[in-house]
Amino acid sequence: MAKTVKRAKELTEVSEAQIAVHWKEEAYYQPSEKFKAQANLRDPHVFDRFGLDKFPDCFREYADMLTWFEPYHTVLDTSDAPFWKWFAGGKINASYNCVDRHLAKHGNKAAFIFVPEPEAERDVVIKYQELSDRVNEVAAMLRGLGLKAGDRVTFHMPMVPELPITMLACARLGVIHSQVFGGFSGQACGSRIQDSGSRVLITMDSYWRNGTLVDHKANADIAVRAAKELGQDVDKVLVWQRYPGKYSAKTPMVSGRDFFVNDLLNEYKGKTVDPVPLPSEAPLFLMYSSGTTGKPKGAQHSIAGYLAYVTATSKWILDIHPEDIYWCMADIGWITGHSYIVYGPLANAATSVLYEGVPTFPDAGRPWRIAERLKVNIFHTAPTAIRMLRKLGSQEPRKYQYHFKSMTTVGEPIEPEAWRWYYDEVGKREAVITDTWWMTETGGFLGTTVPAIHAMKRGSCGPAAPGIHPVIYDETGAEIPKGSGKAGNICIRHPWPGIMQTIWGDHDRYITTYYSKYNKNPRSKDWRDWPFLCGDGAVQAADGYYRILGRIDDVINVAGHRLGTKEIESACLTVPEVAEAAVVPVQDELKGRVPEVYIAVKPGVQPSQDVIDRVVKANEEVIGKIARPKHVYIVPDMPKTRSGKIMRRVLAAISNRRDVGDVTTLANPDVVEQIRAMVQGKDTITTQEALPEDIATFGQNE
């Protein structure tokens, strides 16, 4: 026995980068000739223009897509590496580039079509001229309140037009905005207020969610109190009204602190504010990481570099033309919404759909009814939403006469089974799919196909966007060659315009988190010495396509074999009855860690031992016996955030007999106790022992 345990210990001491890779290589799907003929980018020589030997001057092409008040003199200033300054010396304004410069040609065209959650309410069309008028009035109001360039303002707002309007008003003045996802708690909002040093909070009285008019103002009081406890005073809370002229929240306004934006704007009707010419490297916004534990990280993004990058990738990867109707189902509270609902599409004079509620209300046909009615032809969503819509209405898309030319996925790897449904049912085998890989810190797409140039391959995000040159390193810093079948830590060899500038107020954490692992010379000003650690495990196939295996800390080390959780979940989804799967690590005396699987079955499917047995068999066949789950639990639903992400952290706590922590902010907190009783028994007492670090940090990036 002692010899066996020793052997198991030796097996666990392997390179952290080596994640087992067992997914089979998939077939290619070609874009149609019709799509290629109309695409914004169809010249394969673009990759020659953006070769590493052309770096960084190649990105002048991105800067040329913007309108400048004063030209820049240096494409990339590396004098304070790794705090990169893109297009240094220039003067620019994001609000001008997203609104003013379109007015002569597109003033009468819709910028946003707002779709309220209640189907009985009419759409609200906001044309570019109206957007300009409203942005100017809000900017005048903010300036009247004493806000100026460099000040920070925190938003805690839902998916309503007032959010992008207020963002653009801040950008017009150079005020740094920090939007907190509307589904986050008041406590989470308060910690972000404190970290950013905001003295103004802008919120909304209420919004619709799953058929309920939510009292959102209650969170503002909690946020202000939480910020004060952390040492930051909030002077003013500005409250937008969901129904102008009517207060729809039960939480009372606080005299002298709280003000209705609709009332304040009466003083600024028809006012205009000239956009402030701002330095290229001035901050545009802060976007805080969404981790559930630890101090939130405020990714700071610049004006010029960020705006150039999302403008170019919106045009080339999303293939947005001014005449298209584009719908990104993400929330503006996440980086996807900033980059690919607000700044990128507007800089391209797009018409975007802005939907207030959840995609499955009142039923799973809602997205397809909206797409049909508004003639949406570009669709952008997350694998989470795809799996949810597949689970609740796999046949629904067939009922509606819409036609997408392109579709995008974002946020996490999409399993081959879910990809196929997206392609066959949602895209009707007509639309191209771009399976994009990137993150808050990167500003925009990194790994992706260019849809008119590359073939699609399910399970892989593709090669890389023009001008992006990834590399996969092992733990020692040795490069892992493509086609080797070995996984490692994916990095980007160089900076790019969309990259974050720093972590707000914490330069040391920025360097430690993203650069220290592979930097050989901390004093170097040469960008070649500063590869950016993305935090994901990946493998590169012989054809150059990358398969992202999930966060480096979201892998399970089973007797020395590091299994990617996404790979195990993908194997589970090959069982036709399974709609969703989540995998978590559990301590095991012999193997160190073993996977436990939670699955939710499709509507109409009865939980059974047969389904469990086939899930176990699928893992053994697709991956191997090393991936055999310790247990498979069929649960009524997965614990999810308000944005629909499965909270694997909560499931890991249940499997390891630990306290699940605060679950009140989940969309379905009641299901947590149901799952806990199923796994632990009704009277099981959780242990207080500290978890090993790998399990304790599992799922933090959710």
XYZ file of C-alpha atoms in Angstrom:
702
model
C 0.000 0.000 0.000
C 2.786 2.441 0.940
C 4.487 1.792 -2.378
C 1.244 2.526 -4.266
C 0.701 5.818 -2.424
C 4.323 6.833 -3.091
C 3.861 6.080 -6.793
C 0.670 8.169 -6.876
C 2.553 11.041 -5.237
C 5.295 10.849 -7.832
C 2.731 10.929 -10.617
C 1.170 14.119 -9.305
C 4.472 15.948 -9.458
C 4.247 16.715 -13.160
C 4.398 19.901 -15.137
C 1.367 22.053 -14.375
C 1.050 22.913 -18.041
C 0.521 19.363 -19.295
C -3.227 18.973 -19.576
C -4.445 15.730 -21.133
C -5.858 16.210 -24.615
C -8.194 13.545 -25.958
C -10.761 15.340 -28.107
C -10.683 13.919 -31.586
C -9.801 16.195 -34.474
C -12.947 17.501 -36.142
C -13.879 18.018 -39.794
C -13.713 21.386 -41.519
C -16.764 23.450 -42.474
C -16.273 25.944 -45.282
C -17.839 29.423 -45.462
C -20.240 29.851 -48.352
C -19.247 31.666 -51.521
C -22.098 34.096 -50.876
C -20.640 35.052 -47.506
C -17.105 35.369 -48.830
C -18.217 37.657 -51.652
C -19.682 40.248 -49.279
C -17.139 40.024 -46.429
C -15.199 43.041 -45.212
C -11.986 41.012 -45.063
C -11.387 38.339 -47.671
C -7.751 38.907 -48.649
C -5.549 36.133 -47.174
C -2.509 38.376 -47.636
C -3.658 40.268 -44.549
C -1.599 37.783 -42.537
C 1.500 38.812 -44.445
C 0.774 42.469 -43.675
C 0.373 41.578 -39.999
C 3.316 39.196 -39.676
C 5.504 39.408 -36.598
C 8.223 40.944 -38.765
C 5.842 43.859 -39.479
C 5.109 44.461 -35.768
C 4.149 46.998 -34.446
C 3.764 49.220 -37.535
C 1.146 46.867 -38.993
C -1.343 48.269 -36.479
C -1.312 51.635 -38.234
C -4.006 49.998 -40.348
C -6.201 49.774 -37.242
C -5.484 53.358 -36.175
C -6.452 54.536 -39.671
C -10.002 53.311 -39.040
C -10.397 56.064 -36.413
C -10.739 59.831 -36.648
C -8.020 61.757 -34.814
C -7.916 65.308 -33.459
C -4.119 65.222 -33.482
C -1.982 62.525 -35.166
C 0.118 60.136 -33.095
C 3.891 60.051 -33.522
C 4.773 56.578 -32.145
C 2.857 53.377 -32.860
C 4.093 51.618 -29.701
C 6.009 53.238 -26.870
C 7.784 50.537 -24.824
C 9.812 52.876 -22.603
C 7.930 51.762 -19.478
C 7.479 48.078 -20.353
C 5.159 46.280 -19.764
C 2.960 49.377 -19.410
C 2.461 49.807 -23.145
C 1.461 53.102 -24.752
C -0.229 52.693 -28.117
C -0.364 55.470 -30.723
C 1.490 57.800 -28.380
C 1.292 61.534 -28.942
C -2.135 61.492 -30.554
C -5.347 63.154 -29.369
C -8.666 61.389 -29.796
C -12.165 60.988 -28.341
C -14.127 57.724 -28.257
C -17.542 59.409 -28.152
C -16.721 61.406 -31.287
C -15.642 58.242 -33.110
C -18.776 56.344 -32.094
C -21.328 59.105 -32.695
C -20.363 62.478 -34.205
C -18.459 61.286 -37.241
C -21.448 59.233 -38.438
C -24.063 62.001 -38.310
C -23.638 63.406 -41.819
C -24.108 60.022 -43.498
C -25.976 57.925 -40.924
C -27.795 60.433 -38.707
C -31.188 59.011 -39.659
C -30.115 55.363 -39.231
C -30.805 53.308 -36.098
C -27.867 53.000 -33.724
C -29.801 50.868 -31.225
C -33.093 49.013 -31.320
C -34.082 48.461 -27.692
C -36.293 45.426 -27.087
C -37.923 45.423 -23.621
C -38.385 42.073 -21.921
C -42.207 42.355 -21.755
C -43.348 41.389 -25.255
C -46.308 43.750 -24.991
C -43.978 46.759 -24.839
C -42.927 48.308 -28.125
C -39.349 48.452 -29.384
C -37.519 51.758 -28.979
C -35.459 52.841 -31.990
C -32.656 55.300 -31.253
C -31.178 56.842 -34.393
C -27.652 58.213 -34.485
C -28.902 61.807 -34.351
C -31.016 61.078 -31.281
C -28.104 59.199 -29.730
C -25.957 62.303 -30.290
C -28.563 64.573 -28.705
C -28.962 62.370 -25.647
C -25.215 61.789 -25.177
C -24.610 65.545 -25.325
C -27.312 66.290 -22.764
C -26.014 63.688 -20.322
C -22.445 64.931 -20.826
C -23.623 68.479 -20.092
C -25.341 67.225 -16.922
C -22.230 65.361 -15.746
C -20.071 68.410 -16.428
C -22.602 70.519 -14.532
C -22.115 68.216 -11.547
C -18.392 69.008 -11.640
C -17.109 65.831 -13.277
C -14.038 66.181 -15.496
C -11.404 64.154 -17.339
C -9.708 61.591 -15.096
C -12.561 61.346 -12.572
C -14.103 57.906 -12.055
C -17.800 57.136 -12.088
C -19.315 53.733 -11.251
C -22.407 52.437 -13.049
C -24.611 49.633 -11.761
C -27.077 49.375 -14.599
C -29.110 46.803 -16.535
C -29.397 46.362 -20.307
C -31.183 49.557 -21.249
C -30.241 52.332 -23.736
C -29.388 54.679 -20.897
C -26.295 52.591 -20.164
C -24.444 53.108 -23.495
C -25.685 56.701 -23.557
C -24.103 57.366 -20.161
C -20.910 55.524 -21.133
C -20.535 57.680 -24.240
C -21.276 60.832 -22.236
C -18.436 59.973 -19.863
C -16.139 59.187 -22.790
C -16.992 62.596 -24.270
C -15.612 64.301 -21.163
C -12.744 61.896 -20.472
C -14.455 60.663 -17.296
C -13.377 57.055 -16.633
C -16.412 54.793 -16.333
C -16.650 51.517 -14.437
C -19.778 49.492 -15.187
C -20.648 46.763 -12.678
C -22.772 43.935 -14.078
C -26.382 44.608 -13.070
C -26.765 41.105 -11.641
C -23.974 41.634 -9.120
C -24.901 42.389 -5.530
C -24.752 45.811 -3.938
C -21.822 44.549 -1.869
C -19.861 43.666 -5.032
C -20.679 47.069 -6.475
C -19.479 48.771 -3.296
C -16.080 47.065 -3.400
C -15.600 48.274 -6.980
C -16.638 51.810 -6.035
C -14.003 51.792 -3.309
C -11.254 50.380 -5.510
C -11.846 52.889 -8.305
C -12.285 55.856 -5.969
C -15.659 56.803 -7.459
C -17.665 59.512 -5.750
C -20.669 59.170 -8.057
C -22.815 56.073 -8.596
C -25.208 55.944 -11.552
C -27.935 53.322 -11.368
C -31.551 52.599 -12.339
C -34.676 52.265 -10.254
C -35.794 48.965 -11.781
C -35.630 46.621 -14.756
C -37.389 43.530 -16.045
C -35.967 40.090 -15.376
C -37.850 36.830 -15.918
C -41.184 38.615 -15.884
C -40.514 40.526 -12.655
C -39.849 44.249 -12.332
C -36.791 44.102 -10.080
C -36.196 46.799 -7.435
C -32.638 47.654 -8.436
C -32.396 50.841 -6.370
C -32.094 48.670 -3.231
C -28.623 47.652 -4.399
C -27.486 51.274 -4.562
C -28.040 51.773 -0.825
C -26.098 48.588 -0.065
C -23.304 49.640 -2.429
C -22.914 53.079 -0.877
C -22.853 51.602 2.614
C -20.324 48.920 1.606
C -18.065 51.505 -0.058
C -18.166 53.710 3.031
C -17.199 50.780 5.260
C -14.176 50.315 2.980
C -13.284 54.003 3.262
C -14.840 55.515 0.122
C -17.645 58.093 0.339
C -20.219 58.409 -2.436
C -21.469 61.974 -2.777
C -24.230 61.440 -5.326
C -26.385 58.575 -6.559
C -27.952 59.347 -9.940
C -31.015 57.214 -10.651
C -32.367 56.639 -14.139
C -36.071 55.741 -14.245
C -37.109 52.674 -16.224
C -40.333 54.518 -17.011
C -39.456 58.243 -17.172
C -41.555 60.323 -14.830
C -42.507 57.332 -12.688
C -40.526 55.800 -9.825
C -40.742 51.999 -10.120
C -38.757 50.940 -7.032
C -39.972 50.462 -3.469
C -36.661 51.578 -1.939
C -36.932 55.253 -0.961
C -34.671 57.938 -2.378
C -32.191 59.494 0.064
C -32.590 63.251 0.291
C -29.491 65.253 -0.639
C -27.698 62.211 -2.080
C -30.053 60.618 -4.599
C -31.263 62.413 -7.722
C -33.416 61.347 -10.659
C -31.428 61.723 -13.863
C -34.647 62.469 -15.745
C -35.239 65.498 -13.488
C -31.672 66.770 -13.712
C -31.720 66.558 -17.515
C -34.534 69.129 -17.684
C -31.865 71.812 -17.155
C -29.779 70.562 -20.077
C -32.287 70.097 -22.908
C -30.628 70.807 -26.232
C -27.214 71.438 -24.681
C -24.112 70.326 -26.548
C -20.644 69.505 -25.280
C -17.618 69.497 -27.533
C -15.790 66.167 -27.279
C -12.597 66.645 -25.289
C -9.426 65.835 -27.294
C -7.731 63.328 -24.999
C -4.265 61.715 -25.043
C -4.222 58.356 -26.808
C -3.118 56.550 -23.662
C -5.681 58.188 -21.341
C -7.918 55.558 -19.663
C -11.354 55.018 -21.215
C -12.843 52.627 -18.662
C -12.188 50.112 -15.898
C -13.608 46.600 -16.145
C -13.403 44.552 -12.976
C -12.830 40.819 -13.071
C -15.852 38.772 -12.131
C -14.174 36.314 -9.778
C -16.187 35.355 -6.710
C -13.288 35.473 -4.268
C -10.337 37.737 -3.648
C -9.936 41.437 -4.371
C -11.421 42.325 -7.766
C -8.953 43.314 -10.487
C -9.739 46.521 -12.347
C -8.500 46.066 -15.910
C -7.693 49.561 -17.192
C -8.178 50.093 -20.927
C -6.899 53.053 -22.928
C -8.845 55.135 -25.426
C -6.903 54.864 -28.678
C -5.421 51.374 -28.531
C -8.606 49.767 -27.252
C -10.895 51.643 -29.626
C -8.703 50.884 -32.652
C -8.655 47.199 -31.788
C -12.396 46.721 -31.230
C -13.214 48.824 -34.296
C -11.034 46.668 -36.544
C -12.118 43.328 -35.083
C -15.804 44.329 -35.269
C -15.330 45.071 -38.942
C -13.119 42.116 -39.857
C -14.189 39.294 -37.510
C -17.849 40.103 -36.813
C -18.104 41.344 -40.428
C -20.332 44.274 -39.479
C -21.484 46.532 -42.328
C -23.562 49.678 -41.705
C -26.597 48.022 -43.339
C -26.496 44.925 -41.117
C -28.753 44.300 -38.105
C -26.429 42.993 -35.415
C -27.413 41.403 -32.114
C -24.968 40.560 -29.364
C -26.841 38.851 -26.516
C -24.097 39.550 -23.969
C -24.538 42.044 -21.150
C -22.765 45.395 -21.301
C -21.660 44.653 -17.733
C -19.047 42.300 -19.223
C -16.164 43.133 -21.549
C -18.015 41.574 -24.503
C -20.712 44.202 -24.122
C -18.228 47.059 -23.922
C -16.230 45.896 -26.931
C -18.878 44.348 -29.152
C -22.150 46.080 -28.236
C -20.984 49.625 -27.578
C -17.567 50.753 -28.793
C -16.717 48.435 -31.699
C -20.112 48.332 -33.445
C -20.835 52.044 -32.961
C -17.419 52.983 -34.357
C -18.511 51.052 -37.470
C -21.904 52.822 -37.675
C -23.715 49.582 -36.854
C -27.351 49.032 -35.980
C -27.435 46.924 -32.803
C -30.253 45.172 -30.998
C -30.253 45.790 -27.246
C -32.399 43.278 -25.352
C -33.352 43.917 -21.739
C -34.208 40.484 -20.410
C -33.336 36.814 -20.389
C -33.364 34.961 -23.724
C -35.725 32.257 -22.455
C -38.538 34.578 -21.299
C -41.356 33.879 -21.735
C -40.116 30.810 -23.631
C -37.135 29.493 -25.595
C -38.514 30.893 -28.847
C -38.027 34.512 -27.788
C -34.603 35.090 -29.415
C -35.756 33.657 -32.722
C -38.941 35.764 -32.737
C -36.830 38.878 -32.154
C -34.394 37.848 -34.881
C -37.231 37.237 -37.333
C -39.085 40.469 -36.551
C -36.026 42.747 -36.667
C -34.322 40.904 -39.548
C -31.178 40.261 -37.499
C -28.431 38.847 -39.716
C -25.429 38.783 -37.324
C -25.832 36.934 -34.027
C -23.341 36.900 -31.135
C -23.767 34.922 -27.919
C -22.059 32.633 -25.401
C -21.853 28.827 -25.198
C -23.772 29.103 -21.905
C -26.751 30.613 -23.735
C -26.408 28.152 -26.611
C -26.552 25.175 -24.250
C -29.506 26.688 -22.372
C -31.492 27.367 -25.562
C -30.663 23.884 -26.851
C -31.824 22.363 -23.582
C -35.125 24.227 -23.461
C -36.072 24.311 -27.123
C -33.877 22.360 -29.489
C -36.497 22.551 -32.266
C -37.512 26.180 -31.686
C -35.297 27.877 -34.317
C -37.030 25.873 -37.077
C -40.295 27.706 -36.389
C -38.996 31.133 -37.400
C -37.996 32.740 -40.694
C -34.754 34.507 -39.846
C -31.433 34.104 -41.635
C -28.054 34.793 -40.041
C -25.031 35.354 -42.267
C -22.619 34.981 -39.346
C -22.698 33.869 -35.732
C -20.148 34.285 -32.961
C -19.514 32.494 -29.673
C -17.628 34.065 -26.798
C -16.758 33.506 -23.150
C -15.636 29.879 -22.944
C -14.855 26.963 -25.259
C -17.905 25.531 -27.002
C -18.148 21.757 -27.058
C -18.414 20.057 -30.472
C -21.958 18.827 -29.710
C -23.224 22.294 -28.812
C -21.355 23.765 -31.794
C -23.119 21.364 -34.155
C -26.566 22.352 -32.841
C -25.645 26.015 -33.176
C -24.540 25.453 -36.770
C -27.373 23.145 -37.853
C -30.357 24.559 -35.996
C -29.602 28.198 -35.192
C -27.496 28.946 -38.253
C -29.558 26.643 -40.515
C -26.261 25.531 -42.070
C -26.079 28.928 -43.770
C -24.198 31.037 -41.248
C -20.475 31.008 -40.604
C -19.405 30.592 -36.982
C -16.529 32.434 -35.357
C -15.618 30.687 -32.106
C -13.655 33.461 -30.434
C -11.205 33.223 -27.554
C -10.206 36.282 -25.528
C -10.826 37.827 -22.099
C -11.416 41.029 -20.150
C -7.741 41.873 -20.056
C -7.234 41.553 -23.818
C -9.908 44.015 -24.935
C -10.894 42.051 -28.035
C -10.616 38.804 -29.969
C -7.294 36.925 -29.895
C -7.982 33.417 -31.167
C -10.507 33.255 -33.990
C -11.026 32.419 -37.592
C -11.379 35.249 -40.084
C -14.775 34.040 -41.317
C -14.303 34.582 -45.063
C -10.746 33.196 -45.099
C -10.590 30.225 -42.723
C -12.577 27.017 -42.510
C -14.474 26.389 -39.281
C -13.531 23.453 -37.062
C -15.774 22.712 -34.122
C -14.004 22.489 -30.784
C -11.278 24.886 -31.937
C -11.328 28.669 -31.847
C -9.203 28.717 -34.997
C -5.770 30.232 -35.584
C -5.406 33.847 -34.394
C -6.712 37.277 -35.347
C -4.516 39.331 -37.705
C -1.510 40.699 -35.817
C -1.848 38.242 -32.915
C 0.959 35.680 -32.516
C 0.276 33.143 -29.739
C 2.807 30.711 -28.320
C 2.289 27.716 -26.009
C 4.928 27.287 -23.285
C 5.468 24.513 -20.803
C 6.330 25.283 -17.187
C 10.027 25.751 -17.974
C 9.372 28.271 -20.734
C 10.104 25.825 -23.558
C 7.874 26.273 -26.581
C 5.518 23.369 -27.308
C 5.370 22.766 -31.067
C 2.101 22.532 -32.940
C 0.892 19.043 -33.732
C 2.675 17.542 -30.709
C -0.577 16.710 -28.912
C 0.795 18.347 -25.775
C -0.933 21.168 -23.968
C 0.599 24.098 -22.156
C 0.077 27.680 -21.119
C -1.008 29.856 -24.037
C 0.659 33.261 -24.181
C 0.856 36.110 -26.687
C 4.398 36.896 -27.796
C 3.871 40.661 -27.968
C 1.532 43.454 -26.900
C -1.369 44.542 -29.152
C -3.566 47.660 -29.157
C -6.485 46.148 -27.220
C -4.387 44.948 -24.296
C -5.085 46.372 -20.838
C -2.752 49.112 -19.637
C -2.495 47.883 -16.058
C -4.578 46.819 -13.062
C -6.035 50.002 -11.627
C -3.985 51.039 -8.610
C -1.911 47.848 -8.530
C 0.960 47.794 -11.038
C 2.785 45.043 -9.140
C -0.195 42.686 -9.358
C -0.404 43.395 -13.089
C 3.202 42.334 -13.652
C 2.995 39.348 -11.313
C -0.251 37.999 -12.781
C 0.442 38.386 -16.482
C 4.188 38.649 -17.080
C 6.417 37.349 -14.285
C 6.160 33.666 -15.203
C 7.951 33.983 -18.550
C 9.783 37.290 -18.306
C 13.559 36.752 -18.171
C 14.610 40.389 -17.676
C 12.401 42.682 -15.566
C 14.459 45.707 -16.678
C 13.984 45.073 -20.387
C 12.208 47.602 -22.596
C 12.086 45.134 -25.491
C 8.587 43.790 -26.062
C 10.073 40.393 -27.006
C 10.967 39.845 -23.345
C 7.377 40.272 -22.141
C 5.102 37.439 -23.348
C 1.585 37.868 -21.938
C 0.315 34.901 -19.873
C -3.360 34.495 -20.719
C -4.151 32.016 -17.935
C -5.612 29.321 -20.194
C -4.387 25.874 -21.094
C -4.315 25.162 -24.817
C -3.060 22.803 -27.499
C -2.243 23.654 -31.118
C -3.060 21.163 -33.848
C -0.807 20.555 -36.832
C -3.026 22.828 -38.938
C -2.309 25.760 -36.626
C -5.757 25.836 -34.997
C -5.875 26.315 -31.215
C -8.059 24.353 -28.857
C -8.598 26.171 -25.565
C -8.873 23.770 -22.631
C -10.077 26.199 -19.998
C -8.450 28.137 -17.211
C -5.115 26.777 -16.004
C -6.529 26.495 -12.493
C -9.662 24.663 -13.716
C -8.036 21.325 -14.445
C -8.096 18.140 -12.423
C -4.885 16.259 -11.671
C -5.860 12.576 -11.543
C -2.845 10.473 -10.539
C -0.540 12.785 -12.434
C -2.788 13.176 -15.477
C -4.093 16.715 -15.795
C -7.542 16.507 -17.319
C -9.219 19.633 -18.683
C -12.698 19.979 -17.173
C -14.059 21.253 -20.473
C -12.932 18.026 -22.130
C -14.769 15.862 -19.604
C -17.887 18.011 -19.913
C -17.723 17.677 -23.677
C -17.627 13.885 -23.353
C -20.746 14.029 -21.145
C -22.592 16.047 -23.781
C -22.126 13.289 -26.353
C -24.902 11.443 -24.459
C -28.040 12.701 -26.265
C -30.158 13.076 -23.117
C -27.647 15.416 -21.433
C -28.323 19.145 -21.777
C -25.664 20.557 -19.433
C -22.639 19.165 -17.617
C -20.316 20.490 -14.942
C -17.200 18.749 -13.654
C -15.439 19.434 -10.346
C -12.430 17.967 -8.524
C -12.815 15.859 -5.377
C -10.069 14.817 -2.979
C -9.094 11.165 -3.208
C -6.645 9.379 -0.894
C -5.028 7.328 -3.647
C -5.314 9.364 -6.844
C -5.056 12.809 -5.295
C -8.044 14.174 -7.221
C -10.894 12.542 -9.109
C -13.658 14.161 -11.165
C -17.271 14.295 -10.089
C -19.893 15.076 -12.685
C -23.153 16.991 -12.409
C -25.563 16.774 -15.320
C -28.952 18.243 -16.178
C -31.067 16.322 -18.674
C -33.214 17.714 -21.461
C -36.927 18.449 -20.842
C -39.027 15.310 -20.940
C -36.090 13.025 -20.094
C -36.453 11.116 -16.839
C -33.353 10.777 -14.624
C -32.180 7.176 -14.696
C -29.254 4.932 -13.887
C -29.021 4.200 -17.610
C -28.181 7.844 -18.369
C -25.570 7.841 -15.581
C -24.008 4.635 -16.892
C -23.760 6.051 -20.406
C -22.135 9.240 -19.127
C -19.499 7.149 -17.354
C -19.007 5.047 -20.483
C -18.711 8.153 -22.688
C -15.867 9.489 -20.544
C -14.048 6.160 -20.640
C -14.427 5.920 -24.416
C -13.705 9.541 -25.337
C -10.901 10.157 -22.831
C -10.024 6.924 -21.056
C -10.572 5.168 -17.755
C -8.492 7.858 -16.041
C -11.466 10.188 -16.575
C -14.010 7.850 -15.003
C -16.079 10.030 -12.628
C -16.304 9.109 -8.965
C -20.000 9.980 -9.042
C -22.475 11.289 -11.606
C -25.362 13.302 -10.187
C -28.454 14.195 -12.209
C -29.580 17.544 -10.795
C -32.815 19.492 -11.377
C -30.784 22.498 -12.538
C -27.261 23.864 -12.275
C -26.516 26.699 -9.814
C -26.136 29.694 -12.106
C -25.279 33.350 -12.012
C -27.753 35.879 -13.300
C -25.878 35.834 -16.603
C -26.403 32.067 -16.916
C -22.925 30.775 -16.042
C -22.744 27.536 -14.105
C -21.105 28.089 -10.714
C -18.696 25.161 -10.586
C -17.164 26.661 -7.435
C -20.423 25.956 -5.578
C -20.582 22.387 -6.868
C -16.932 21.804 -5.894
C -17.730 22.967 -2.352
C -20.663 20.536 -2.152
C -18.625 17.595 -3.479
C -15.835 18.305 -0.979
C -18.199 18.738 1.999
C -17.462 22.436 2.452
C -19.643 25.461 3.035
C -20.925 26.821 -0.278
C -20.656 30.423 0.893
C -23.027 33.229 -0.097
C -25.334 32.060 -2.894
C -28.014 34.752 -2.554
C -26.894 36.499 -5.724
C -27.402 33.383 -7.867
C -30.337 33.262 -10.260
C -31.598 30.059 -8.549
C -30.189 29.854 -4.985
C -32.843 27.320 -3.900
C -31.376 24.626 -6.129
C -28.108 24.698 -4.153
C -29.720 23.151 -1.083
C -31.479 20.535 -3.223
C -28.135 19.490 -4.716
C -26.387 19.579 -1.337
C -28.999 17.232 0.164
C -28.704 14.925 -2.847
C -24.910 14.684 -2.530
C -24.335 14.931 1.209
C -27.610 13.723 2.693
C -30.027 15.955 4.549
C -28.178 15.986 7.853
C -24.555 16.026 6.685
C -22.378 18.579 8.460
C -19.707 20.259 6.384
C -16.102 20.044 7.512
C -14.179 23.205 8.411
C -10.821 21.907 7.242
C -9.093 24.098 4.693
C -9.233 22.859 1.134
C -6.051 22.232 -0.838
C -5.196 25.294 -2.875
C -6.018 23.766 -6.275
C -9.563 22.928 -5.171
C -9.976 26.149 -3.196
C -9.173 28.199 -6.304
C -11.196 26.003 -8.664
C -13.851 28.004 -10.500
C -12.686 31.382 -9.229
C -12.715 32.800 -12.734
C -16.453 32.378 -12.953
